[in-house]
Coordinates of C-alpha atoms in Angstrom, one line a residue:
X1 CA 128.8 115.1 -119.4
X2 CA 132.0 114.4 -117.3
X3 CA 130.7 110.9 -116.5
X4 CA 130.0 110.2 -120.2
X5 CA 133.5 111.4 -121.0
X6 CA 135.0 109.2 -118.3
X7 CA 133.1 106.2 -119.6
X8 CA 134.2 106.9 -123.2
X9 CA 137.8 107.3 -122.0
X10 CA 137.5 104.0 -120.0
X11 CA 136.2 102.2 -123.1
X12 CA 138.9 103.6 -125.2
X13 CA 141.5 102.6 -122.7
X14 CA 140.3 99.0 -122.5
X15 CA 140.5 98.9 -126.3
X16 CA 143.9 100.4 -126.5
X17 CA 145.2 98.1 -123.8
X18 CA 143.9 95.1 -125.7
X19 CA 145.7 96.4 -128.8
X20 CA 148.9 96.8 -126.8
X21 CA 148.7 93.2 -125.5
X22 CA 147.9 91.9 -129.0
X23 CA 150.8 93.8 -130.5
X24 CA 153.2 92.5 -128.0
X25 CA 151.9 89.0 -128.4
X26 CA 152.5 89.2 -132.1
X27 CA 156.0 90.4 -131.6
X28 CA 156.5 87.6 -129.0
X29 CA 155.7 85.0 -131.6
X30 CA 158.3 86.4 -133.9
X31 CA 161.0 86.0 -131.3
X32 CA 160.6 89.0 -129.1
X33 CA 159.9 88.8 -125.3
X34 CA 156.3 88.2 -124.3
X35 CA 154.1 90.4 -122.2
X36 CA 154.5 88.6 -118.8
X37 CA 158.3 88.5 -119.3
X38 CA 158.4 92.3 -120.0
X39 CA 156.4 93.1 -116.9
X40 CA 158.7 90.8 -114.8
X41 CA 161.7 92.6 -116.2
X42 CA 160.1 95.9 -115.2
X43 CA 159.8 94.6 -111.7
X44 CA 163.5 93.5 -111.7
X45 CA 164.7 96.9 -113.0
X46 CA 162.6 98.8 -110.3
X47 CA 163.8 96.5 -107.6
X48 CA 167.5 97.0 -108.5
X49 CA 167.2 100.8 -108.9
X50 CA 165.4 101.1 -105.5
X51 CA 168.0 98.9 -103.9
X52 CA 170.8 101.1 -105.0
X53 CA 168.8 104.2 -104.1
X54 CA 168.3 103.1 -100.5
X55 CA 171.9 102.0 -100.3
X56 CA 172.9 105.5 -101.3
X57 CA 170.6 107.1 -98.8
X58 CA 172.1 104.9 -96.0
X59 CA 175.7 106.0 -96.7
X60 CA 175.1 109.5 -97.9
X61 CA 175.2 111.2 -94.4
X62 CA 178.6 109.6 -93.6
X63 CA 180.0 110.4 -97.1
X64 CA 178.9 114.0 -96.7
X65 CA 180.4 114.2 -93.2
X66 CA 183.7 112.7 -94.4
X67 CA 184.0 115.6 -96.9
X68 CA 183.3 118.2 -94.1
X69 CA 179.7 119.0 -94.8
X70 CA 177.7 120.0 -91.7
X71 CA 174.1 119.2 -90.9
X72 CA 172.8 122.5 -92.5
X73 CA 174.8 121.8 -95.7
X74 CA 173.5 118.2 -95.7
X75 CA 169.9 119.6 -95.6
X76 CA 170.7 121.7 -98.6
X77 CA 172.1 118.6 -100.4
X78 CA 168.9 116.7 -99.7
X79 CA 166.8 119.6 -100.8
X80 CA 168.8 119.8 -104.1
X81 CA 168.1 116.1 -104.7
X82 CA 164.4 116.7 -104.0
X83 CA 164.1 119.7 -106.3
X84 CA 165.8 117.9 -109.2
X85 CA 163.4 114.9 -108.8
X86 CA 160.4 117.2 -108.5
X87 CA 161.3 119.0 -111.7
X88 CA 162.4 115.8 -113.6
X89 CA 159.3 113.7 -112.9
X90 CA 156.9 115.2 -115.3
X91 CA 159.6 115.8 -117.9
X92 CA 160.6 112.1 -117.7
X93 CA 157.0 111.1 -118.2
X94 CA 156.7 113.3 -121.3
X95 CA 159.9 111.7 -122.6
X96 CA 158.5 108.3 -122.1
X97 CA 155.3 109.2 -124.0
X98 CA 157.2 110.7 -126.9
X99 CA 160.2 108.3 -127.3
X100 CA 158.9 105.1 -125.7
X101 CA 159.2 103.2 -122.4
X102 CA 162.4 101.5 -123.4
X103 CA 164.2 104.8 -124.1
X104 CA 162.9 106.2 -120.8
X105 CA 164.1 103.2 -118.8
X106 CA 167.5 103.4 -120.5
X107 CA 167.7 107.1 -119.7
X108 CA 166.8 106.5 -116.0
X109 CA 169.4 103.7 -115.6
X110 CA 172.1 105.6 -117.5
X111 CA 171.4 108.6 -115.3
X112 CA 171.8 106.4 -112.2
X113 CA 175.2 105.2 -113.5
X114 CA 176.3 108.9 -114.0
X115 CA 174.9 109.7 -110.5
X116 CA 177.1 107.0 -108.8
X117 CA 180.1 107.7 -111.0
X118 CA 180.1 111.4 -109.9
X119 CA 179.6 110.3 -106.3
X120 CA 182.5 107.9 -106.5
X121 CA 184.9 110.6 -107.6
X122 CA 183.6 113.3 -105.3
X123 CA 186.6 114.7 -103.4
X124 CA 185.0 118.0 -102.4
X125 CA 181.7 119.5 -101.3
X126 CA 181.0 121.3 -104.6
X127 CA 181.5 118.1 -106.6
X128 CA 179.2 116.3 -104.2
X129 CA 176.5 118.8 -105.1
X130 CA 177.3 118.4 -108.8
X131 CA 176.8 114.6 -108.4
X132 CA 173.1 115.3 -107.7
X133 CA 172.4 116.6 -111.3
X134 CA 171.7 113.2 -112.9
X135 CA 168.9 112.7 -110.4
X136 CA 166.6 114.8 -112.6
X137 CA 166.2 111.7 -114.9
X138 CA 166.4 108.9 -112.2
X139 CA 162.8 107.7 -112.3
X140 CA 163.0 103.9 -112.6
X141 CA 159.8 103.4 -110.7
X142 CA 157.6 105.6 -112.9
X143 CA 159.3 103.9 -115.9
X144 CA 158.3 100.5 -114.6
X145 CA 154.8 101.8 -113.9
X146 CA 154.6 103.0 -117.5
X147 CA 155.6 99.5 -118.8
X148 CA 152.8 97.9 -116.6
X149 CA 150.3 100.6 -117.7
X150 CA 151.0 99.9 -121.3
X151 CA 150.8 96.1 -121.0
X152 CA 147.8 95.6 -118.8
X153 CA 144.1 96.3 -119.2
X154 CA 142.5 98.8 -116.7
X155 CA 140.9 96.0 -114.8
X156 CA 144.3 94.4 -114.2
X157 CA 146.2 97.6 -113.6
X158 CA 145.7 98.1 -109.8
X159 CA 146.9 94.6 -108.9
X160 CA 149.9 94.9 -111.3
X161 CA 150.9 98.3 -110.0
X162 CA 150.4 97.2 -106.5
X163 CA 153.1 94.5 -106.9
X164 CA 155.6 97.3 -107.3
X165 CA 155.2 97.8 -103.6
X166 CA 157.0 94.5 -103.2
X167 CA 159.9 95.8 -105.2
X168 CA 160.0 98.9 -102.9
X169 CA 160.0 96.7 -99.8
X170 CA 162.8 94.4 -101.1
X171 CA 164.8 97.5 -102.2
X172 CA 164.4 99.1 -98.8
X173 CA 165.5 96.0 -96.8
X174 CA 168.4 94.9 -99.0
X175 CA 169.6 98.5 -99.9
X176 CA 169.6 99.7 -96.3
X177 CA 171.6 96.6 -95.1
X178 CA 173.9 96.5 -98.1
X179 CA 175.0 100.2 -97.7
X180 CA 176.0 99.7 -94.1
X181 CA 177.8 96.4 -94.6
X182 CA 179.8 97.5 -97.7
X183 CA 180.8 100.9 -96.3
X184 CA 181.9 99.3 -93.0
X185 CA 184.0 96.5 -94.6
X186 CA 185.4 98.1 -97.7
X187 CA 185.2 101.9 -97.1
X188 CA 182.7 104.7 -97.5
X189 CA 183.1 105.0 -101.3
X190 CA 182.7 101.3 -102.1
X191 CA 178.8 101.4 -102.2
X192 CA 179.1 104.0 -104.9
X193 CA 181.2 101.6 -107.1
X194 CA 178.5 98.9 -106.5
X195 CA 175.8 101.4 -107.5
X196 CA 177.7 102.3 -110.6
X197 CA 178.1 98.7 -111.8
X198 CA 174.6 97.8 -110.8
X199 CA 173.1 100.6 -112.8
X200 CA 175.2 99.7 -115.9
X201 CA 173.8 96.2 -115.6
X202 CA 170.3 97.7 -115.2
X203 CA 170.9 99.7 -118.4
X204 CA 171.8 96.5 -120.3
X205 CA 168.8 94.7 -119.0
X206 CA 166.5 97.5 -120.3
X207 CA 168.2 97.6 -123.7
X208 CA 167.9 93.8 -124.1
X209 CA 164.6 92.9 -122.5
X210 CA 162.3 95.9 -123.0
X211 CA 160.8 96.0 -126.5
X212 CA 161.3 99.0 -128.7
X213 CA 157.6 99.8 -128.8
X214 CA 155.2 97.8 -126.7
X215 CA 152.2 100.0 -127.5
X216 CA 150.8 100.9 -131.0
X217 CA 150.8 104.5 -132.2
X218 CA 147.6 106.1 -130.8
X219 CA 145.4 108.5 -132.6
X220 CA 145.7 110.6 -129.5
X221 CA 149.5 110.9 -129.9
X222 CA 149.4 114.6 -130.7
X223 CA 152.6 115.3 -128.6
X224 CA 154.9 113.7 -131.1
X225 CA 156.3 117.0 -132.4
X226 CA 155.7 119.0 -129.2
X227 CA 158.3 120.0 -126.7
X228 CA 159.2 117.6 -123.9
X229 CA 159.6 120.5 -121.5
X230 CA 156.2 122.0 -122.4
X231 CA 154.3 122.9 -119.2
X232 CA 151.2 123.5 -121.1
X233 CA 151.1 119.9 -122.3
X234 CA 151.8 118.7 -118.7
X235 CA 149.1 120.9 -117.1
X236 CA 146.6 119.9 -119.9
X237 CA 146.1 116.5 -118.2
X238 CA 144.7 118.2 -115.1
X239 CA 141.7 119.3 -117.1
X240 CA 140.4 115.7 -117.7
X241 CA 137.4 114.7 -115.6
X242 CA 138.3 113.7 -112.1
X243 CA 142.0 114.2 -112.5
X244 CA 142.4 117.4 -110.5
X245 CA 140.2 116.1 -107.6
X246 CA 142.0 112.8 -107.3
X247 CA 145.4 114.4 -107.5
X248 CA 144.5 116.8 -104.7
X249 CA 143.6 113.9 -102.5
X250 CA 146.8 112.1 -103.5
X251 CA 149.0 115.1 -102.5
X252 CA 147.2 116.2 -99.3
X253 CA 146.2 112.9 -97.7
X254 CA 149.8 111.7 -97.0
X255 CA 151.5 115.1 -96.7
X256 CA 151.4 115.6 -92.9
X257 CA 152.7 112.0 -92.2
X258 CA 155.2 112.6 -95.0
X259 CA 156.6 115.5 -92.9
X260 CA 156.8 113.2 -89.9
X261 CA 158.7 110.6 -91.9
X262 CA 161.2 113.2 -93.2
X263 CA 161.9 114.3 -89.6
X264 CA 162.0 110.6 -88.4
X265 CA 165.8 110.4 -88.2
X266 CA 165.7 113.2 -85.6
X267 CA 162.5 112.0 -83.9
X268 CA 164.0 108.4 -83.5
X269 CA 166.9 109.9 -81.6
X270 CA 165.2 112.6 -79.6
X271 CA 161.7 111.3 -79.0
X272 CA 162.2 107.5 -79.0
X273 CA 165.9 107.5 -77.9
X274 CA 167.0 104.9 -80.5
X275 CA 170.6 104.1 -81.4
X276 CA 171.7 103.9 -85.1
X277 CA 171.5 100.0 -85.0
X278 CA 167.9 100.1 -83.6
X279 CA 166.9 102.6 -86.3
X280 CA 168.2 100.2 -88.9
X281 CA 166.1 97.4 -87.4
X282 CA 163.1 99.6 -87.5
X283 CA 163.7 100.4 -91.2
X284 CA 163.9 96.7 -92.0
X285 CA 160.6 96.2 -90.1
X286 CA 159.0 98.8 -92.4
X287 CA 160.4 97.0 -95.5
X288 CA 158.9 93.7 -94.4
X289 CA 155.6 95.4 -93.5
X290 CA 155.5 97.0 -96.9
X291 CA 156.0 93.6 -98.6
X292 CA 153.3 91.9 -96.5
X293 CA 150.8 94.7 -97.1
X294 CA 151.4 94.8 -100.8
X295 CA 151.6 91.1 -101.3
X296 CA 148.7 89.9 -99.1
X297 CA 146.3 92.8 -98.7
X298 CA 146.4 95.4 -101.5
X299 CA 146.1 93.0 -104.4
X300 CA 143.2 91.1 -102.9
X301 CA 141.3 94.3 -102.1
X302 CA 141.7 95.6 -105.6
X303 CA 140.2 92.4 -106.9
X304 CA 137.1 92.7 -104.7
X305 CA 136.4 96.4 -104.2
X306 CA 135.7 99.3 -106.5
X307 CA 138.1 102.2 -106.9
X308 CA 135.7 104.6 -105.2
X309 CA 135.5 102.4 -102.1
X310 CA 139.2 101.9 -101.9
X311 CA 139.9 105.6 -102.2
X312 CA 137.5 106.4 -99.4
X313 CA 139.0 103.6 -97.3
X314 CA 142.5 104.9 -97.8
X315 CA 141.7 108.4 -96.7
X316 CA 139.7 107.1 -93.7
X317 CA 142.5 104.9 -92.5
X318 CA 144.9 107.8 -92.9
X319 CA 142.7 109.8 -90.6
X320 CA 143.0 107.0 -88.0
X321 CA 146.8 106.9 -88.5
X322 CA 146.9 110.6 -87.6
X323 CA 145.1 110.0 -84.3
X324 CA 147.5 107.1 -83.6
X325 CA 150.5 109.4 -84.2
X326 CA 149.1 112.1 -82.0
X327 CA 148.6 109.7 -79.1
X328 CA 151.7 107.5 -79.3
X329 CA 154.4 107.7 -76.6
X330 CA 156.9 104.8 -77.3
X331 CA 158.5 103.2 -80.3
X332 CA 156.3 100.1 -79.7
X333 CA 153.2 102.3 -80.2
X334 CA 154.7 103.5 -83.4
X335 CA 155.3 99.9 -84.5
X336 CA 151.6 99.3 -84.1
X337 CA 150.6 102.6 -85.9
X338 CA 153.0 101.6 -88.7
X339 CA 150.7 98.8 -89.8
X340 CA 147.7 101.0 -90.9
X341 CA 150.2 103.7 -92.0
X342 CA 151.8 101.3 -94.5
X343 CA 148.4 100.1 -95.6
X344 CA 147.1 103.6 -96.2
X345 CA 150.3 104.7 -98.0
X346 CA 150.4 101.6 -100.3
X347 CA 146.6 101.6 -101.1
X348 CA 146.4 105.3 -101.7
X349 CA 149.4 105.3 -104.0
X350 CA 148.2 102.2 -106.0
X351 CA 144.6 103.3 -106.4
X352 CA 145.3 106.9 -107.2
X353 CA 147.9 106.0 -109.8
X354 CA 145.4 103.5 -111.3
X355 CA 142.6 106.1 -111.4
X356 CA 144.7 108.8 -112.9
X357 CA 146.2 106.7 -115.7
X358 CA 142.7 105.5 -116.7
X359 CA 141.5 109.1 -116.8
X360 CA 143.9 110.3 -119.5
X361 CA 144.5 109.0 -123.0
X362 CA 146.9 106.1 -123.3
X363 CA 149.4 108.3 -125.1
X364 CA 149.7 110.5 -122.0
X365 CA 150.1 107.9 -119.2
X366 CA 153.8 108.4 -119.0
X367 CA 153.3 112.1 -118.3
X368 CA 150.6 111.3 -115.8
X369 CA 152.9 108.9 -114.0
X370 CA 155.6 111.4 -114.0
X371 CA 153.3 114.0 -112.3
X372 CA 152.4 111.4 -109.7
X373 CA 156.0 110.6 -109.1
X374 CA 156.7 114.3 -108.3
X375 CA 154.5 114.1 -105.1
X376 CA 157.2 112.5 -102.9
X377 CA 160.0 114.9 -104.1
X378 CA 157.6 117.8 -103.4
X379 CA 157.3 116.6 -99.8
X380 CA 161.1 116.1 -99.5
X381 CA 161.7 119.6 -100.8
X382 CA 159.4 121.6 -98.5
X383 CA 159.3 118.9 -95.8
X384 CA 162.5 119.7 -93.8
X385 CA 161.5 123.4 -93.3
X386 CA 157.8 122.8 -92.4
X387 CA 158.5 119.6 -90.5
X388 CA 161.3 121.3 -88.5
X389 CA 159.0 124.2 -87.5
X390 CA 156.2 121.8 -86.5
X391 CA 158.5 119.6 -84.4
X392 CA 160.3 122.4 -82.7
X393 CA 157.2 124.5 -81.9
X394 CA 154.5 121.9 -81.3
X395 CA 156.2 118.5 -80.8
X396 CA 155.6 115.1 -82.4
X397 CA 151.9 115.0 -81.7
X398 CA 151.4 118.0 -84.1
X399 CA 152.1 115.8 -87.1
X400 CA 149.3 113.4 -85.9
X401 CA 146.7 116.0 -85.3
X402 CA 147.4 117.7 -88.6
X403 CA 147.2 114.3 -90.4
X404 CA 143.8 113.6 -88.6
X405 CA 142.3 117.0 -89.5
X406 CA 143.4 117.0 -93.1
X407 CA 142.1 113.5 -93.8
X408 CA 138.8 114.0 -92.0
X409 CA 138.2 116.9 -94.3
X410 CA 139.3 114.9 -97.4
X411 CA 137.1 112.0 -96.3
X412 CA 134.0 114.3 -96.2
X413 CA 135.1 115.6 -99.6
X414 CA 135.4 112.2 -101.3
X415 CA 132.1 111.1 -99.8
X416 CA 130.2 114.1 -101.2
X417 CA 132.1 114.9 -104.4
X418 CA 131.0 113.6 -107.8
X419 CA 134.4 112.3 -108.9
X420 CA 133.8 110.3 -112.2
X421 CA 135.1 106.9 -111.3
X422 CA 134.3 103.6 -113.0
X423 CA 132.6 101.4 -110.4
X424 CA 134.5 98.4 -111.7
X425 CA 136.3 95.6 -109.8
X426 CA 139.6 94.3 -111.1
X427 CA 139.2 90.8 -112.6

């Protein structure tokens, strides 16, 4: 029965996607922007928002220290940011489903403007914590994913979503470098002014170039008069065939290595003995690696392999990554392990987002993407505590062994489970 439901949902999704493309094409002929242009604009908005986010992450420790915040307080500040993003992800997705992608992207960019404005006038520690509040609606990446999901057919979706990894890599490289250069030359608060102006520009881009309604009203849109904050509506999506199973794999597969990455600033100093400049070079290497993997590998594999195959491959590679982390001893070992690590992260994120958005009605894709976007904030929220205990009690190798054990178990699970996936290659 679940397989039949999945096929019916798949067919409906293909038809709905075709209607969305046709609707946008008609509006394009009447003077509005066309579908490829809208998708490109979504990539631009995501790239800019990620650039400013990584710029903020680079200067935040120094800004906090200049206000007298110690390492424990800085941990609380990061946890506050993670909790707000965790709570806001599904709510933002519901907002996008009810009020449209354009309104959601404008909300995200405007929230980013408020975020940097509050940071720029933070003269005390309480005000610095207050500046975290707009982060609850800062979800430009899920907003861009929603645009792409609305304007592509399911067979095109994995490749189109995968290209967002390029945006992530560009944002990581430029943002990390920009934060350091601007704060060194013009002062610690100058990057916040740049982030404020940049997000205002991003807001204008969303207002001008994203159509009011790219997708037609769906017969499934029963949420129109329901509460944006309704947890019942959010949890309802987990009952669709295959959704809970794939979501569990999405959360657990990268969780141990996510703990490792959260602790990486400490590990890079204590375990690898890196200086701040060397850590910056390493972050740039990750950004380039992300772009190469997304641009040359992920897209091609989604065009030639089925979703089930790619899901299994991602989990299997993640298990190998765990073994590599457990055995590594130098930063050069880590640079080698980073290649399959980046592949597994990118492929798993792309393929699970694709599967999950296909598994729910088109009117609920925003909420589903919001739930997916809450996975990383969840790791950032609980990560410092769990990661700190693992690192202190068992050392760096514990992250690798945990990653290996978890993903071997998940690999057996996805091999034997009857998750209803369409055995269809992207065209």
